[in-house]
PDB file of C-alpha atoms and ligand atoms in Angstrom:
ATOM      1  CA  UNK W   1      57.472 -26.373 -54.507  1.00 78.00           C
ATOM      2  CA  UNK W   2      59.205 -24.385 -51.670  1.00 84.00           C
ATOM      3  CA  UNK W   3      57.419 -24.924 -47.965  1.00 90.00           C
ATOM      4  CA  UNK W   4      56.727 -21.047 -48.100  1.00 93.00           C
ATOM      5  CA  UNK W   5      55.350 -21.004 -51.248  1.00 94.00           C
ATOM      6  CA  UNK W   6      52.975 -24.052 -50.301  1.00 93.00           C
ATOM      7  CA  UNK W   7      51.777 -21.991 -47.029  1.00 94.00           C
ATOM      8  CA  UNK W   8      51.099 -19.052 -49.304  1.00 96.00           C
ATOM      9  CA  UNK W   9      48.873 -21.555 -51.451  1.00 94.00           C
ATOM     10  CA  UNK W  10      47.004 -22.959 -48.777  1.00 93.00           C
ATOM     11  CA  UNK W  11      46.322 -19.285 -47.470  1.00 95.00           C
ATOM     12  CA  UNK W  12      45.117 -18.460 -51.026  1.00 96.00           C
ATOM     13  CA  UNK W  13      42.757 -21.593 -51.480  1.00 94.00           C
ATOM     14  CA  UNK W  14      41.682 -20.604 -47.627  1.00 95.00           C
ATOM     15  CA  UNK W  15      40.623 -17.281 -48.838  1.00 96.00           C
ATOM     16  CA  UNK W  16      38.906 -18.747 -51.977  1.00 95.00           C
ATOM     17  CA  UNK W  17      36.770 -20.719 -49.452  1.00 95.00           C
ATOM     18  CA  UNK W  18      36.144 -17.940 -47.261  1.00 95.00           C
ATOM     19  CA  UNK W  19      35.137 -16.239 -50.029  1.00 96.00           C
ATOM     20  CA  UNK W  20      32.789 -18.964 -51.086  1.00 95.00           C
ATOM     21  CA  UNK W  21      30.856 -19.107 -47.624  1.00 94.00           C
ATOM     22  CA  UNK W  22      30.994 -14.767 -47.812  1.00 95.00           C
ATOM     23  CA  UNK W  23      28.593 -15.153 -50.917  1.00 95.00           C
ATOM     24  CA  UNK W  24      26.173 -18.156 -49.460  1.00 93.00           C
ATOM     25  CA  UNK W  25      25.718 -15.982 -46.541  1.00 92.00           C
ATOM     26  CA  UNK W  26      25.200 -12.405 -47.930  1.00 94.00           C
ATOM     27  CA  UNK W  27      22.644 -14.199 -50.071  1.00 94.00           C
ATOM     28  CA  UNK W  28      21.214 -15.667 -47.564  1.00 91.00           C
ATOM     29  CA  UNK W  29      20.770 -12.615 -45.459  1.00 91.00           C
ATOM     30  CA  UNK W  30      19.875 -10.213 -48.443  1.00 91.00           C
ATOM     31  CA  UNK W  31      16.568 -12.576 -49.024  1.00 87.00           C
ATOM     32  CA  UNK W  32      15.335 -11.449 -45.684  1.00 79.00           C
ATOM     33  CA  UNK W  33      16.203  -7.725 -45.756  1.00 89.00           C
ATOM     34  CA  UNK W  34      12.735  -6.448 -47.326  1.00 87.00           C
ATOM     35  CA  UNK W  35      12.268  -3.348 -44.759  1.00 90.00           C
ATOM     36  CA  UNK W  36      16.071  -2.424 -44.670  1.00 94.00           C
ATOM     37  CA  UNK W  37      16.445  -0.870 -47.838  1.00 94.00           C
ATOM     38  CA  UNK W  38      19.890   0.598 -46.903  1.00 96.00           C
ATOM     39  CA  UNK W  39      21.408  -2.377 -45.366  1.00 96.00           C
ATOM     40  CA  UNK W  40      19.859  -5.105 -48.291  1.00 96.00           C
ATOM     41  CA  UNK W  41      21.280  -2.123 -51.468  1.00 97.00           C
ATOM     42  CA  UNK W  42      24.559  -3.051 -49.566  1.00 97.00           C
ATOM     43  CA  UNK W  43      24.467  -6.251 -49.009  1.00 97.00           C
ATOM     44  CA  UNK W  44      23.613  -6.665 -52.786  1.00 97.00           C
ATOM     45  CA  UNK W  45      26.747  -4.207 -54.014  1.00 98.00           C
ATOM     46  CA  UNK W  46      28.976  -6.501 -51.795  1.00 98.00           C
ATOM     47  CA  UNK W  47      27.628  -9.891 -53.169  1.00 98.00           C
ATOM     48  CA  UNK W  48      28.548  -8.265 -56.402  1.00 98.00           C
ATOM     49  CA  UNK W  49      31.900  -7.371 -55.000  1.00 98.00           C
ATOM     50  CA  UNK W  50      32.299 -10.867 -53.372  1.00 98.00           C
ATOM     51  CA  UNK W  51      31.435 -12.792 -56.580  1.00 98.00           C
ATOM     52  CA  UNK W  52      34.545 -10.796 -58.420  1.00 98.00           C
ATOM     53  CA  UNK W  53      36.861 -11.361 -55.063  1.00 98.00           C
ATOM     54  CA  UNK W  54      36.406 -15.156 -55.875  1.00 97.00           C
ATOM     55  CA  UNK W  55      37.465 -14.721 -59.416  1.00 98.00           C
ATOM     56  CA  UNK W  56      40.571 -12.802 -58.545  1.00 98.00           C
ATOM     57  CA  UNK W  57      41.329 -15.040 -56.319  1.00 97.00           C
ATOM     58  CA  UNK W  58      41.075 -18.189 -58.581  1.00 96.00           C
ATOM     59  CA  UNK W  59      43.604 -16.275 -60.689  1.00 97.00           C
ATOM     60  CA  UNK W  60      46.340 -16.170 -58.249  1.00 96.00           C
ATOM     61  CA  UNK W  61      45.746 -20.333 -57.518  1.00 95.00           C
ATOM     62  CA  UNK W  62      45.592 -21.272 -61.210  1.00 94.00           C
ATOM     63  CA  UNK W  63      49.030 -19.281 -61.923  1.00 93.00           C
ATOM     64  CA  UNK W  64      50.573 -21.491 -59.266  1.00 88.00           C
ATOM     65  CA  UNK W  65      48.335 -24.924 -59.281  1.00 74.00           C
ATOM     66  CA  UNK W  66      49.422 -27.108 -62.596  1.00 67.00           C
ATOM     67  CA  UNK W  67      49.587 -30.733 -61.204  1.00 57.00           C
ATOM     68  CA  UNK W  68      46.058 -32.456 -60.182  1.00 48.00           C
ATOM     69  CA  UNK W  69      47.121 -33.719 -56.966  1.00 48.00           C
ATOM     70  CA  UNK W  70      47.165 -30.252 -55.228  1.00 53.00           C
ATOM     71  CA  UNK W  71      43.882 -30.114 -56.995  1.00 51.00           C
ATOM     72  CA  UNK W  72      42.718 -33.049 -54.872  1.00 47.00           C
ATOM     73  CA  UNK W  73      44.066 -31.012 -51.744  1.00 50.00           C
ATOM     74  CA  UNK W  74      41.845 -28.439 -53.259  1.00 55.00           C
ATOM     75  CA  UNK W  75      38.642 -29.869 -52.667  1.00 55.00           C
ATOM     76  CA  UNK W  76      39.177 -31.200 -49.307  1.00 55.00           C
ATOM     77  CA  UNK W  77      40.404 -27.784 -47.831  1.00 57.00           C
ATOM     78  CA  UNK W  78      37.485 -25.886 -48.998  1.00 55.00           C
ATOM     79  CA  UNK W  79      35.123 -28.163 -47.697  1.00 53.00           C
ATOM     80  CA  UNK W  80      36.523 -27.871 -43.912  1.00 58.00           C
ATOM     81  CA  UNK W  81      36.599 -24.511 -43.963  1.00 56.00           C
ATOM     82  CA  UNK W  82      33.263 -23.777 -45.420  1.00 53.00           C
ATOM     83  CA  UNK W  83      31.701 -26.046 -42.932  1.00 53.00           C
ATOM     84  CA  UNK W  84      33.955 -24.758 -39.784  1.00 57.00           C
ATOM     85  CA  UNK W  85      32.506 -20.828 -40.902  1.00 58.00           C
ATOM     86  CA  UNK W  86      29.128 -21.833 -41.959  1.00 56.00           C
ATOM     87  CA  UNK W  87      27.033 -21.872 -38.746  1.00 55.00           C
ATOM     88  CA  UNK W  88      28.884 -19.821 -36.812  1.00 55.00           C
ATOM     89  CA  UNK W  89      27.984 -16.871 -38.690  1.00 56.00           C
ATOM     90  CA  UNK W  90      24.194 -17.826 -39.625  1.00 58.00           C
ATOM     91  CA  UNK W  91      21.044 -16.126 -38.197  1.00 60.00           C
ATOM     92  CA  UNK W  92      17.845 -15.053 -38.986  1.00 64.00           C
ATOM     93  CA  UNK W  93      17.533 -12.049 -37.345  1.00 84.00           C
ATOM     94  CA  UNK W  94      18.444  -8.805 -39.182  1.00 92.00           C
ATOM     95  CA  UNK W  95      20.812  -7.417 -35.796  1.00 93.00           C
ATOM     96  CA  UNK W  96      22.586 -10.462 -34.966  1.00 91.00           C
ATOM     97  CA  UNK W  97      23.026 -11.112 -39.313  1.00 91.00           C
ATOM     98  CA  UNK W  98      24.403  -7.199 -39.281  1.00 94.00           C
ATOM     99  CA  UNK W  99      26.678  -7.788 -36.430  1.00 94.00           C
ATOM    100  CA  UNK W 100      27.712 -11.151 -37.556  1.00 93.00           C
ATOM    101  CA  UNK W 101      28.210  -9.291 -41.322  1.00 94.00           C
ATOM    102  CA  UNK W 102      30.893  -7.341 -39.015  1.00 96.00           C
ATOM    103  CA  UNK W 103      32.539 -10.249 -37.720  1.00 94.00           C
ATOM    104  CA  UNK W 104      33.189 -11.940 -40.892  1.00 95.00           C
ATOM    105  CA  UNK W 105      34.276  -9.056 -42.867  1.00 97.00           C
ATOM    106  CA  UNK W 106      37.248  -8.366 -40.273  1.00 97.00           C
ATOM    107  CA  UNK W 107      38.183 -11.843 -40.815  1.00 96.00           C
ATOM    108  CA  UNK W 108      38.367 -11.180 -44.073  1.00 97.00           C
ATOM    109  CA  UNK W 109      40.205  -8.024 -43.719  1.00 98.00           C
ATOM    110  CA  UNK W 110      42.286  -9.841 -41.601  1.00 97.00           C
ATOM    111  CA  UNK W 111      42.691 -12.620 -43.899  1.00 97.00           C
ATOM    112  CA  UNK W 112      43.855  -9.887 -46.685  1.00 98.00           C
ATOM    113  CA  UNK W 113      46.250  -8.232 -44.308  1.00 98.00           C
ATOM    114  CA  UNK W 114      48.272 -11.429 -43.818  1.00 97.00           C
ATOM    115  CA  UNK W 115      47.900 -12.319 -47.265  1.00 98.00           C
ATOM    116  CA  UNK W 116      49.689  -9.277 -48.532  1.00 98.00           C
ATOM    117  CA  UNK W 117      52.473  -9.774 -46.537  1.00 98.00           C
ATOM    118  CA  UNK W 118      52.764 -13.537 -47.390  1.00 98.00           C
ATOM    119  CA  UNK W 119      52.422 -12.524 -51.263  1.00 98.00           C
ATOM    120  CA  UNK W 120      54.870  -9.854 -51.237  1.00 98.00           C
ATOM    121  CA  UNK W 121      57.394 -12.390 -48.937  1.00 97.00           C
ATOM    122  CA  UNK W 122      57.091 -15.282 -51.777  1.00 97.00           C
ATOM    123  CA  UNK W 123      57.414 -12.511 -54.739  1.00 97.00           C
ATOM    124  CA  UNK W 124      54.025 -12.526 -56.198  1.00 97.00           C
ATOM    125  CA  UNK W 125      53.665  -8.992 -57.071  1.00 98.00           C
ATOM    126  CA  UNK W 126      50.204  -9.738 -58.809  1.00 98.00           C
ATOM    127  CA  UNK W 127      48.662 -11.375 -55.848  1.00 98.00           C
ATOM    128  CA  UNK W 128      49.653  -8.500 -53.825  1.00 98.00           C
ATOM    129  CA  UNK W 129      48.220  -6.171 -56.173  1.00 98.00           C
ATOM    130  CA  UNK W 130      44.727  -8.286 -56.077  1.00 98.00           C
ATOM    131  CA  UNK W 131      44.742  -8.995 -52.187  1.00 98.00           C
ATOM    132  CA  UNK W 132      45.281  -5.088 -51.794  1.00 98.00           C
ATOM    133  CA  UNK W 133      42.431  -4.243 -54.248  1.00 98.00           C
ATOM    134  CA  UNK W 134      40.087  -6.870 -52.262  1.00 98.00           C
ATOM    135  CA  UNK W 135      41.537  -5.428 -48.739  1.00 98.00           C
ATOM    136  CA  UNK W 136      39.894  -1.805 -49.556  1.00 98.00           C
ATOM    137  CA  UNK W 137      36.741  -3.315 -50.149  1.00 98.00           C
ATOM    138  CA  UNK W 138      36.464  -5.584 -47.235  1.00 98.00           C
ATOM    139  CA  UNK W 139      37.471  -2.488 -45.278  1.00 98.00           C
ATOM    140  CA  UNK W 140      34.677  -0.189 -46.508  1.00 98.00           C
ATOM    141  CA  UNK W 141      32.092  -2.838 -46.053  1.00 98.00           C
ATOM    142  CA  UNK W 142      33.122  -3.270 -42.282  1.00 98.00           C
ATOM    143  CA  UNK W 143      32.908   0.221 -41.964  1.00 98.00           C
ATOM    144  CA  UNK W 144      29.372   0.676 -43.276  1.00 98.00           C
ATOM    145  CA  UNK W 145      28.276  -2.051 -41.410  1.00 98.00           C
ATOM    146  CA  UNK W 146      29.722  -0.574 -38.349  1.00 98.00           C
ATOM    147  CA  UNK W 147      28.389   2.871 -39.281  1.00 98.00           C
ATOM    148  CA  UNK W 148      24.629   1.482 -39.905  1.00 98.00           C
ATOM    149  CA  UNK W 149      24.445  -1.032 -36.917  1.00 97.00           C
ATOM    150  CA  UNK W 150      23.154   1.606 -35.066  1.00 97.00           C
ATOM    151  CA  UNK W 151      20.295   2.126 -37.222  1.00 96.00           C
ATOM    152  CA  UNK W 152      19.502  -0.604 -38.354  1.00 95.00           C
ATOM    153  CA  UNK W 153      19.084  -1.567 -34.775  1.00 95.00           C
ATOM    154  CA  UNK W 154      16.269   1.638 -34.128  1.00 95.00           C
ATOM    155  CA  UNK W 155      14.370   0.070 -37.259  1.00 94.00           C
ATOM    156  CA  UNK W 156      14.671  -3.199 -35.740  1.00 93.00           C
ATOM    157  CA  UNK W 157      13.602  -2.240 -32.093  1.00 93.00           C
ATOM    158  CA  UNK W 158      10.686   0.374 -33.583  1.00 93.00           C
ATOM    159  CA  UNK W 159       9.042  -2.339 -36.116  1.00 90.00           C
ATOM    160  CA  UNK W 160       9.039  -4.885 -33.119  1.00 88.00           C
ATOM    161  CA  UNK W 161       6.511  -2.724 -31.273  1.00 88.00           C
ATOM    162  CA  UNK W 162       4.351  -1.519 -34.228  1.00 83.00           C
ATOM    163  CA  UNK W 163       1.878  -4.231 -33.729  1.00 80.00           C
ATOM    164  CA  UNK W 164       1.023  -6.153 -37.020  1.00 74.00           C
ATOM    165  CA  UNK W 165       4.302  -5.384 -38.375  1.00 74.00           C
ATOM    166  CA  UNK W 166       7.265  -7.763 -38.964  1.00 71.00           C
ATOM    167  CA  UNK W 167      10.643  -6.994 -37.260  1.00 69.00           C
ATOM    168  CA  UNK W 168      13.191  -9.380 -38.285  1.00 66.00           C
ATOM    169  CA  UNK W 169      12.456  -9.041 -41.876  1.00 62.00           C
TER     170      UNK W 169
HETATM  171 MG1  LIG Y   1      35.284 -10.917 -49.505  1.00 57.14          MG
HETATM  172 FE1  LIG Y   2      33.620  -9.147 -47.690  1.00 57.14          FE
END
């Protein structure tokens, strides 16, 4: 295998991973989203969205990966990057989980962007196709995050001074 083609590989198992730790932590955050309606119904479309993302993406690595010891490489990868994004995106409160929602779906997007161009560079038309279809919806979930911040951040501030009545949820 070429040196490009094995950067393009890595970048594909990195977004597989990234992918992985997008679902644990919408999950996560959707369990505690009782009294935002709007911002849980989202959060619950784009676990949907983020469960198919992972799929697609496992495509593109099992057309390329046949032999088992980039399989081994596999494992190892996924693991470091799951634990390098794993706390730095966790909290408990719905503003900082909304803003940090932000954050990690412009790495994504980011992610994506690069991904397109490395796809298209190595000839993988398909991948291009998938990364492109997974770009638009990484894109429209940063924007209605960034859109509902706002409000989500009235709710937030007007529950914690209704006494008996739980913010952060
Ligand atoms: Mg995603
Ligand atoms: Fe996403």
């Amino acid at each position: 295998m070429t040196d490009k083609l094995e950067n393009y590989l890595d970048w594909v198992r990195d977004a597989h991973a990234m992918e992985e730790q997008a679902e644990t932590m919408l999950k996560k955050m959707a369990d505690r989203l009782e009294h935002y309606p709007a911002l849980e119904a989202r959060i619950h479309q784009h676990i949907q969205e983020t469960q198919e993302q992972q799929r697609l993406v496992k495509t593109v690595i099992d057309r390329f990966d046949t032999s088992s010891s980039t399989f081994k490489d596999f494992t190892g990868k996924v693991a470091a990057m799951g634990q390098a994004m794993g706390g730095l995106f966790a909290s408990d409160e719905v503003v900082k989980g909304a803003i940090s929602g932000y954050v990690f779906e412009n790495l994504e997007i980011a992610s994506y962007s690069s991904l397109i161009a490395a796809a298209e560079l190595v000839g993988d038309t398909e991948g291009k196709r998938i990364f492109e279809q997974i770009l638009e919806q990484e894109k429209a979930m940063a924007q209605w995050l960034y859109d509902n911040l706002p409000e989500v951040t009235r709710q937030f501030l007007i529950r914690s001074e209704t006494p008996h009545v739980e913010a952060k949820r």
